Amino acid sequence: MKITFIAGESFGTRSMATYIETKDANILIDPGVALAPRRFGLPPHPIELDKQKEHWNNIVEYGKKADIMVITHYHYDHHNPRQDISTMFSDKIVLCKDPTENINYSQSRRGIYFIEKINKYVRKTEYADGKTFRFGDTYLVFSAPLPHGEDTRLGYVLGVYIYDGENSFLFSSDVEGIPLKEQLDFIHSQNPQLLYIDGPLTYMLGSKYNKDILHMSISNLLRLTDMDNLEVFILDHHLIRDAEWLSWVLEVYEAARYNGIWIGTAAEFMGKKPKLLEAYRRELYRER
Ligand SMILES: [Fe+2]
Ligand SMILES: [Fe+2]
């Protein structure tokens, strides 16, 4: 199994786009990339806009090679209804979040619109909530709909576990640092070797996020470091919108390392230094 992280906060954009090659299938999860419309009262800096274009072009290139497209929910950093639909979705098998059940109003509208658009081109679309699919020796196991964070105001997401007979990978989608037992239980039940987790929402501390939820997250993240099979633990996405991100999860880093687990961001897994842009937007404007 080969895993490529294409875009994400540690690469300078909002995304979790991931490409997985197994001997049976090429799978692209969440082909979308977005930017914070406002951060520190500022719109995206031109450097961020360039990075978004670059990442989108890369997503399209991987999309062309994929057999299976996975859409875990309908936020614009995870799908794109406006660009390259025919190029990316022609003849694809699409496994996606059911847009009619366990979903909030805005995602339901976006999901129905998106599926209507891609259905002109795809081979087939299947709602994946709670289902398992098999392609040769490769299994894709989807979670039941899980809350997007500590409540369901932002709707639900699907986690996905992929196993090819030798290696295993789990993509949490937007669980905002797994504050809830049901999010933790899905990961524990699958026991993957490589784990890609959306980290806590610390950049919202003091507004839409609080320390109690952060503590719930940290204690659940610590429990992941005890999993038998875990070799690689990646924390990224919401967490990396905060320049101080590492200070909040030091305990998790220590526990993982103590247990011999490699821990880092998606960029580091790809052999690159994390390059946060949104978290340094004020500085980007000052430098110009
Ligand atoms: Fe989301
Ligand atoms: Fe997201």
Coordinates of N, CA and C in Angstrom, one line a residue, residues 17-205:
A17 N -6.9 15.7 1.4 CA -6.9 14.9 0.2 C -5.8 13.8 0.3
T18 N -6.1 12.6 0.1 CA -5.2 11.5 0.2 C -5.4 10.5 -0.9
Y19 N -4.3 10.0 -1.4 CA -4.3 9.0 -2.5 C -3.7 7.7 -2.0
I20 N -4.4 6.6 -2.2 CA -3.9 5.3 -1.7 C -3.9 4.3 -2.9
E21 N -2.7 3.7 -3.1 CA -2.6 2.7 -4.1 C -2.4 1.4 -3.5
T22 N -3.3 0.4 -3.8 CA -3.1 -1.0 -3.4 C -2.9 -1.8 -4.6
K23 N -2.7 -3.1 -4.5 CA -2.5 -3.9 -5.7 C -3.8 -4.0 -6.5
D24 N -4.9 -3.7 -5.8 CA -6.2 -3.9 -6.4 C -6.9 -2.6 -6.9
A25 N -6.6 -1.5 -6.3 CA -7.3 -0.2 -6.6 C -6.5 1.0 -6.3
N26 N -6.8 2.1 -7.0 CA -6.3 3.4 -6.7 C -7.4 4.2 -6.1
I27 N -7.2 4.8 -4.9 CA -8.3 5.4 -4.2 C -8.0 6.8 -3.9
L28 N -8.8 7.8 -4.2 CA -8.6 9.2 -3.8 C -9.7 9.5 -2.8
I29 N -9.2 9.9 -1.6 CA -10.2 10.3 -0.6 C -10.2 11.9 -0.5
D30 N -11.4 12.4 -0.5 CA -11.7 13.8 -0.3 C -11.0 14.8 -1.2
P31 N -11.3 14.8 -2.5 CA -10.7 15.6 -3.5 C -11.2 17.1 -3.4
G32 N -10.7 17.8 -2.4 CA -11.0 19.2 -2.3 C -9.9 20.0 -1.6
V33 N -9.8 21.3 -1.8 CA -8.9 22.1 -1.1 C -9.4 23.5 -1.0
A34 N -9.4 24.0 0.2 CA -10.0 25.4 0.5 C -9.0 26.2 1.3
L35 N -9.4 27.5 1.5 CA -8.7 28.4 2.3 C -9.7 29.1 3.3
A36 N -9.1 29.5 4.4 CA -10.0 30.3 5.4 C -10.5 31.5 4.7
P37 N -11.8 31.8 4.5 CA -12.2 33.0 3.8 C -11.8 34.2 4.6
R38 N -11.7 34.2 5.9 CA -11.2 35.3 6.7 C -10.4 34.6 7.9
R39 N -9.2 35.2 8.2 CA -8.5 34.7 9.3 C -7.8 36.0 9.9
F40 N -7.9 36.2 11.2 CA -7.3 37.5 11.7 C -7.9 38.7 11.0
G41 N -9.2 38.5 10.5 CA -9.8 39.6 9.8 C -9.3 39.8 8.4
L42 N -8.5 38.9 7.9 CA -7.8 39.1 6.6 C -8.3 38.0 5.6
P43 N -8.4 38.4 4.3 CA -8.7 37.4 3.3 C -7.5 36.6 3.0
P44 N -7.6 35.5 2.2 CA -6.4 34.7 1.8 C -5.3 35.6 1.2
H45 N -4.1 35.4 1.5 CA -3.0 36.0 1.0 C -2.7 35.4 -0.4
P46 N -2.1 36.2 -1.4 CA -1.8 35.7 -2.7 C -1.0 34.4 -2.7
I47 N -0.1 34.3 -1.7 CA 0.7 33.1 -1.6 C -0.2 31.8 -1.3
E48 N -1.2 32.1 -0.5 CA -2.1 31.0 -0.2 C -3.0 30.6 -1.4
L49 N -3.4 31.6 -2.2 CA -4.2 31.4 -3.4 C -3.3 30.6 -4.4
D50 N -2.1 30.9 -4.5 CA -1.2 30.1 -5.4 C -1.1 28.7 -4.9
K51 N -0.9 28.5 -3.7 CA -0.8 27.2 -3.1 C -2.0 26.4 -3.3
Q52 N -3.2 27.0 -3.2 CA -4.4 26.3 -3.4 C -4.5 25.8 -4.8
K53 N -4.1 26.7 -5.8 CA -4.2 26.3 -7.2 C -3.3 25.1 -7.5
E54 N -2.1 25.2 -6.9 CA -1.1 24.1 -7.1 C -1.7 22.8 -6.5
H55 N -2.2 22.9 -5.3 CA -2.8 21.7 -4.7 C -4.0 21.1 -5.5
W56 N -4.8 22.0 -6.0 CA -6.0 21.6 -6.8 C -5.5 20.8 -8.0
N57 N -4.5 21.4 -8.7 CA -4.0 20.8 -9.9 C -3.4 19.4 -9.6
N58 N -2.8 19.2 -8.4 CA -2.3 17.9 -8.0 C -3.4 17.0 -7.8
I59 N -4.4 17.5 -7.1 CA -5.6 16.6 -6.8 C -6.2 16.1 -8.1
V60 N -6.3 17.0 -9.1 CA -6.9 16.6 -10.4 C -6.1 15.5 -11.0
E61 N -4.7 15.7 -11.0 CA -3.8 14.6 -11.6 C -4.0 13.3 -10.9
Y62 N -4.1 13.3 -9.6 CA -4.3 12.0 -8.9 C -5.8 11.5 -9.2
G63 N -6.7 12.4 -9.3 CA -8.1 12.0 -9.6 C -8.2 11.3 -10.9
K64 N -7.4 11.7 -11.9 CA -7.5 11.0 -13.2 C -7.0 9.6 -13.1
K65 N -6.1 9.3 -12.2 CA -5.5 8.0 -12.0 C -6.4 7.1 -11.1
A66 N -7.3 7.6 -10.4 CA -8.0 6.9 -9.4 C -9.1 6.0 -10.0
D67 N -9.4 4.9 -9.4 CA -10.6 4.1 -9.8 C -11.7 4.4 -8.9
I68 N -11.4 4.7 -7.6 CA -12.4 4.9 -6.6 C -12.3 6.3 -6.0
M69 N -13.4 7.0 -5.9 CA -13.4 8.3 -5.2 C -14.2 8.2 -3.9
V70 N -13.6 8.7 -2.8 CA -14.4 8.6 -1.6 C -14.7 10.1 -1.1
I71 N -15.9 10.3 -0.8 CA -16.3 11.7 -0.2 C -16.8 11.5 1.2
T72 N -16.1 11.9 2.2 CA -16.5 11.6 3.6 C -17.5 12.6 4.1
H73 N -17.6 13.8 3.5 CA -18.7 14.7 3.9 C -18.6 15.9 2.9
Y74 N -19.6 16.8 3.0 CA -19.7 17.8 1.9 C -19.3 19.3 2.3
H75 N -18.1 19.4 3.0 CA -17.5 20.7 3.2 C -16.6 20.9 2.0
Y76 N -16.3 22.2 1.7 CA -15.6 22.5 0.4 C -14.1 22.2 0.5
D77 N -13.6 21.9 1.7 CA -12.2 21.4 1.8 C -12.1 19.9 1.5
H78 N -13.3 19.3 1.3 CA -13.3 17.8 1.1 C -13.9 17.4 -0.3
H79 N -14.6 18.4 -0.9 CA -15.1 18.1 -2.3 C -15.2 19.4 -3.0
N80 N -15.3 19.4 -4.3 CA -15.3 20.6 -5.1 C -16.4 20.4 -6.2
P81 N -17.5 21.1 -6.1 CA -18.6 20.9 -7.1 C -18.4 21.8 -8.3
R82 N -17.3 22.7 -8.3 CA -17.2 23.7 -9.4 C -16.2 23.4 -10.5
Q83 N -15.2 22.6 -10.2 CA -14.1 22.4 -11.2 C -13.8 21.0 -11.5
D84 N -13.5 20.8 -12.8 CA -12.9 19.5 -13.3 C -13.7 18.3 -13.0
I85 N -15.0 18.4 -12.9 CA -15.9 17.3 -12.5 C -15.8 16.2 -13.6
S86 N -15.8 16.6 -14.9 CA -15.8 15.5 -15.9 C -14.5 14.8 -16.0
T87 N -13.4 15.6 -15.8 CA -12.0 15.1 -15.9 C -11.8 14.1 -14.7
M88 N -12.3 14.5 -13.6 CA -11.9 13.7 -12.4 C -12.9 12.5 -12.2
F89 N -14.1 12.6 -12.5 CA -15.1 11.6 -12.1 C -15.5 10.7 -13.2
S90 N -15.0 10.8 -14.4 CA -15.4 9.9 -15.5 C -15.1 8.5 -15.2
D91 N -16.1 7.7 -15.2 CA -16.0 6.2 -15.1 C -15.6 5.8 -13.7
K92 N -15.7 6.6 -12.7 CA -15.3 6.3 -11.3 C -16.4 5.6 -10.5
I93 N -15.9 4.8 -9.6 CA -16.8 4.3 -8.5 C -16.7 5.3 -7.4
V94 N -17.9 5.9 -7.0 CA -17.8 6.9 -6.0 C -18.5 6.4 -4.7
L95 N -17.8 6.4 -3.6 CA -18.3 5.9 -2.3 C -18.4 7.2 -1.5
C96 N -19.7 7.6 -1.1 CA -19.8 8.9 -0.5 C -20.8 8.8 0.7
K97 N -20.7 9.9 1.5 CA -21.7 10.1 2.5 C -23.1 10.2 2.0
D98 N -24.0 9.6 2.6 CA -25.4 9.7 2.2 C -25.9 11.1 2.5
P99 N -26.3 11.9 1.4 CA -26.7 13.3 1.6 C -28.1 13.4 2.2
T100 N -28.8 12.3 2.4 CA -30.2 12.5 2.8 C -30.4 12.1 4.3
E101 N -29.5 11.3 4.9 CA -29.7 10.9 6.3 C -28.5 11.2 7.1
N102 N -28.7 11.5 8.4 CA -27.6 11.9 9.3 C -26.7 12.9 8.7
I103 N -27.3 14.1 8.5 CA -26.6 15.2 7.8 C -27.3 16.5 8.2
N104 N -26.6 17.6 8.2 CA -27.3 18.8 8.5 C -27.8 19.5 7.2
Y105 N -28.5 20.5 7.3 CA -29.2 21.1 6.2 C -28.2 21.5 5.1
S106 N -27.2 22.3 5.5 CA -26.3 22.8 4.4 C -25.5 21.7 3.7
Q107 N -25.0 20.7 4.5 CA -24.3 19.6 3.8 C -25.2 18.8 2.9
S108 N -26.5 18.6 3.4 CA -27.4 17.9 2.6 C -27.7 18.5 1.2
R109 N -27.9 19.8 1.2 CA -28.0 20.6 0.0 C -26.8 20.5 -0.9
R110 N -25.7 20.7 -0.3 CA -24.4 20.6 -1.1 C -24.2 19.2 -1.7
G111 N -24.5 18.2 -0.8 CA -24.3 16.8 -1.2 C -25.2 16.4 -2.4
I112 N -26.5 16.7 -2.3 CA -27.4 16.4 -3.4 C -27.0 17.1 -4.7
Y113 N -26.6 18.3 -4.6 CA -26.2 19.1 -5.7 C -24.9 18.4 -6.4
F114 N -24.0 18.1 -5.5 CA -22.7 17.5 -6.0 C -23.0 16.2 -6.7
I115 N -23.7 15.3 -6.1 CA -24.0 14.0 -6.6 C -24.7 14.1 -8.0
E116 N -25.7 15.0 -8.0 CA -26.4 15.2 -9.3 C -25.4 15.6 -10.4
K117 N -24.4 16.4 -10.0 CA -23.4 16.8 -11.0 C -22.5 15.7 -11.5
I118 N -22.0 14.9 -10.5 CA -21.0 13.9 -10.9 C -21.7 12.7 -11.6
N119 N -23.0 12.5 -11.3 CA -23.7 11.3 -11.8 C -23.8 11.2 -13.3
K120 N -23.5 12.3 -14.0 CA -23.5 12.3 -15.5 C -22.2 11.6 -15.9
Y121 N -21.2 11.5 -15.1 CA -19.9 11.0 -15.6 C -19.5 9.7 -14.9
V122 N -19.9 9.4 -13.7 CA -19.4 8.3 -12.9 C -19.9 6.9 -13.4
R123 N -19.2 5.9 -13.1 CA -19.7 4.5 -13.3 C -20.9 4.2 -12.4
K124 N -20.6 4.5 -11.1 CA -21.7 4.4 -10.1 C -21.4 5.1 -8.8
T125 N -22.4 5.5 -8.1 CA -22.3 6.2 -6.9 C -23.0 5.3 -5.8
E126 N -22.3 5.1 -4.7 CA -22.9 4.4 -3.6 C -22.8 5.1 -2.3
Y127 N -23.9 5.2 -1.5 CA -23.8 5.8 -0.2 C -23.1 4.8 0.7
A128 N -22.1 5.3 1.4 CA -21.2 4.3 2.1 C -21.4 4.2 3.6
D129 N -22.3 5.0 4.1 CA -22.5 5.1 5.6 C -22.5 3.7 6.2
G130 N -21.6 3.3 7.0 CA -21.6 2.0 7.8 C -21.4 0.8 6.9
K131 N -21.0 1.0 5.7 CA -20.9 -0.2 4.8 C -19.4 -0.6 4.5
T132 N -19.2 -1.8 4.1 CA -17.9 -2.3 3.7 C -17.9 -2.7 2.2
F133 N -16.9 -2.3 1.5 CA -16.8 -2.7 0.1 C -15.5 -3.4 -0.2
R134 N -15.5 -4.4 -1.1 CA -14.4 -5.2 -1.4 C -14.0 -5.1 -2.9
F135 N -12.7 -4.8 -3.2 CA -12.2 -4.8 -4.5 C -11.0 -5.7 -4.5
G136 N -11.1 -6.9 -5.1 CA -10.0 -7.9 -5.0 C -9.7 -8.2 -3.5
D137 N -8.5 -8.0 -3.1 CA -8.1 -8.2 -1.6 C -8.2 -6.9 -0.8
T138 N -8.7 -5.9 -1.5 CA -8.7 -4.6 -0.7 C -10.1 -4.3 -0.2
Y139 N -10.1 -4.0 1.1 CA -11.4 -3.7 1.7 C -11.5 -2.2 2.1
L140 N -12.6 -1.6 1.9 CA -12.9 -0.3 2.4 C -14.0 -0.4 3.5
V141 N -13.7 -0.1 4.7 CA -14.7 -0.2 5.8 C -15.0 1.2 6.2
F142 N -16.3 1.6 6.1 CA -16.7 2.9 6.4 C -17.4 2.9 7.8
S143 N -17.2 3.9 8.6 CA -17.8 4.1 9.9 C -19.3 4.4 9.7
A144 N -20.1 4.2 10.7 CA -21.4 4.8 10.7 C -21.1 6.4 10.7
P145 N -22.1 7.2 10.4 CA -21.9 8.6 10.5 C -21.5 9.0 11.9
L146 N -20.4 9.8 11.9 CA -19.8 10.2 13.2 C -19.9 11.8 13.3
P147 N -20.2 12.3 14.5 CA -20.3 13.8 14.6 C -19.1 14.5 14.1
H148 N -19.3 15.6 13.4 CA -18.2 16.5 13.0 C -17.8 17.3 14.2
G149 N -16.9 16.7 15.0 CA -16.5 17.4 16.3 C -17.3 16.8 17.5
E150 N -17.5 17.7 18.5 CA -18.1 17.2 19.7 C -19.6 17.2 19.7
D151 N -20.2 17.9 18.7 CA -21.6 17.8 18.5 C -21.9 17.7 17.0
T152 N -23.2 17.7 16.7 CA -23.6 17.5 15.3 C -24.0 18.7 14.6
R153 N -23.7 19.9 15.2 CA -24.1 21.1 14.5 C -23.5 21.2 13.1
L154 N -22.3 20.8 12.9 CA -21.7 20.8 11.6 C -22.0 19.5 10.8
G155 N -22.9 18.7 11.3 CA -23.2 17.5 10.6 C -22.4 16.3 11.0
Y156 N -22.3 15.3 10.1 CA -21.6 14.1 10.3 C -20.6 13.8 9.2
V157 N -19.6 12.9 9.6 CA -18.6 12.5 8.6 C -18.5 11.0 8.6
L158 N -17.9 10.4 7.6 CA -17.6 9.0 7.6 C -16.1 8.8 7.7
G159 N -15.7 8.0 8.7 CA -14.3 7.6 8.7 C -14.1 6.4 7.8
V160 N -12.9 6.2 7.3 CA -12.7 5.0 6.4 C -11.4 4.3 6.7
Y161 N -11.5 3.0 6.8 CA -10.4 2.1 7.0 C -10.2 1.3 5.8
I162 N -8.9 1.2 5.4 CA -8.5 0.5 4.1 C -7.5 -0.6 4.5
Y163 N -7.8 -1.8 4.0 CA -6.9 -2.9 4.3 C -6.7 -3.7 3.0
D164 N -5.5 -4.0 2.6 CA -5.2 -4.7 1.3 C -4.7 -6.1 1.5
G165 N -4.8 -6.6 2.7 CA -4.3 -8.0 3.0 C -3.0 -8.0 3.6
E166 N -2.3 -6.8 3.5 CA -0.9 -6.7 4.1 C -0.9 -5.5 5.0
N167 N -1.3 -4.3 4.5 CA -1.2 -3.1 5.2 C -2.6 -2.4 5.5
S168 N -2.6 -1.6 6.5 CA -3.9 -0.9 6.8 C -3.7 0.5 7.1
F169 N -4.7 1.3 6.8 CA -4.7 2.8 6.9 C -6.1 3.2 7.4
L170 N -6.1 4.2 8.3 CA -7.4 4.7 8.7 C -7.4 6.2 8.5
F171 N -8.4 6.7 7.9 CA -8.6 8.2 7.6 C -9.8 8.6 8.5
S172 N -9.5 9.5 9.4 CA -10.6 9.8 10.4 C -11.7 10.8 9.8
S173 N -11.3 11.6 8.8 CA -12.1 12.7 8.4 C -12.2 13.7 9.5
D174 N -13.2 14.7 9.4 CA -13.2 15.8 10.3 C -13.9 15.5 11.7
V175 N -13.1 14.9 12.5 CA -13.6 14.5 13.9 C -13.1 15.5 14.9
E176 N -12.3 16.5 14.5 CA -11.8 17.6 15.4 C -11.1 17.0 16.6
G177 N -10.3 16.0 16.4 CA -9.5 15.5 17.6 C -10.1 14.4 18.4
I178 N -11.1 13.8 17.8 CA -11.8 12.7 18.4 C -12.2 12.9 19.9
P179 N -13.1 13.9 20.2 CA -13.5 14.2 21.5 C -14.5 13.1 22.0
L180 N -15.1 12.3 21.1 CA -16.2 11.5 21.5 C -15.9 10.0 21.5
K181 N -16.5 9.2 22.4 CA -16.2 7.8 22.4 C -16.6 7.1 21.1
E182 N -17.7 7.4 20.5 CA -18.0 6.7 19.2 C -17.0 6.9 18.1
Q183 N -16.3 8.1 18.1 CA -15.2 8.3 17.2 C -14.0 7.4 17.5
L184 N -13.7 7.4 18.8 CA -12.6 6.6 19.3 C -12.9 5.1 19.0
D185 N -14.1 4.7 19.3 CA -14.4 3.3 19.1 C -14.2 2.8 17.7
F186 N -14.6 3.6 16.7 CA -14.4 3.1 15.3 C -12.9 2.9 15.1
I187 N -12.0 3.8 15.5 CA -10.6 3.6 15.3 C -10.1 2.4 16.0
H188 N -10.5 2.3 17.3 CA -10.0 1.1 18.1 C -10.5 -0.2 17.4
S189 N -11.7 -0.2 16.9 CA -12.2 -1.5 16.4 C -11.5 -1.9 15.1
Q190 N -10.9 -0.9 14.4 CA -10.2 -1.3 13.2 C -8.7 -1.5 13.4
N191 N -8.1 -0.9 14.4 CA -6.7 -1.1 14.8 C -5.7 -1.0 13.6
P192 N -5.6 0.1 13.0 CA -4.8 0.3 11.8 C -3.3 0.4 12.1
Q193 N -2.5 0.2 11.0 CA -1.0 0.5 11.2 C -0.7 2.0 11.0
L194 N -1.4 2.6 10.1 CA -1.2 4.0 9.8 C -2.5 4.8 10.0
L195 N -2.4 5.8 10.8 CA -3.6 6.5 11.2 C -3.4 8.0 10.8
Y196 N -4.5 8.6 10.1 CA -4.5 10.0 9.7 C -5.7 10.6 10.5
I197 N -5.3 11.4 11.5 CA -6.4 12.0 12.3 C -6.5 13.5 12.2
D198 N -7.7 14.0 12.1 CA -8.0 15.4 12.2 C -7.8 15.9 13.6
G199 N -6.9 16.7 13.9 CA -6.6 17.1 15.3 C -7.5 18.2 15.8
P200 N -7.4 18.5 17.1 CA -8.3 19.4 17.8 C -8.4 20.8 17.2
L201 N -9.5 21.5 17.5 CA -9.8 22.8 17.0 C -9.2 23.9 17.8
T202 N -7.9 23.8 18.2 CA -7.4 24.8 19.2 C -7.3 26.2 18.6
Y203 N -7.4 26.4 17.3 CA -7.4 27.8 16.8 C -8.6 28.5 17.1
M204 N -9.7 27.8 17.6 CA -10.9 28.4 17.9 C -11.1 28.5 19.5
L205 N -10.0 28.2 20.2 CA -10.1 28.3 21.7 C -10.5 29.7 22.1

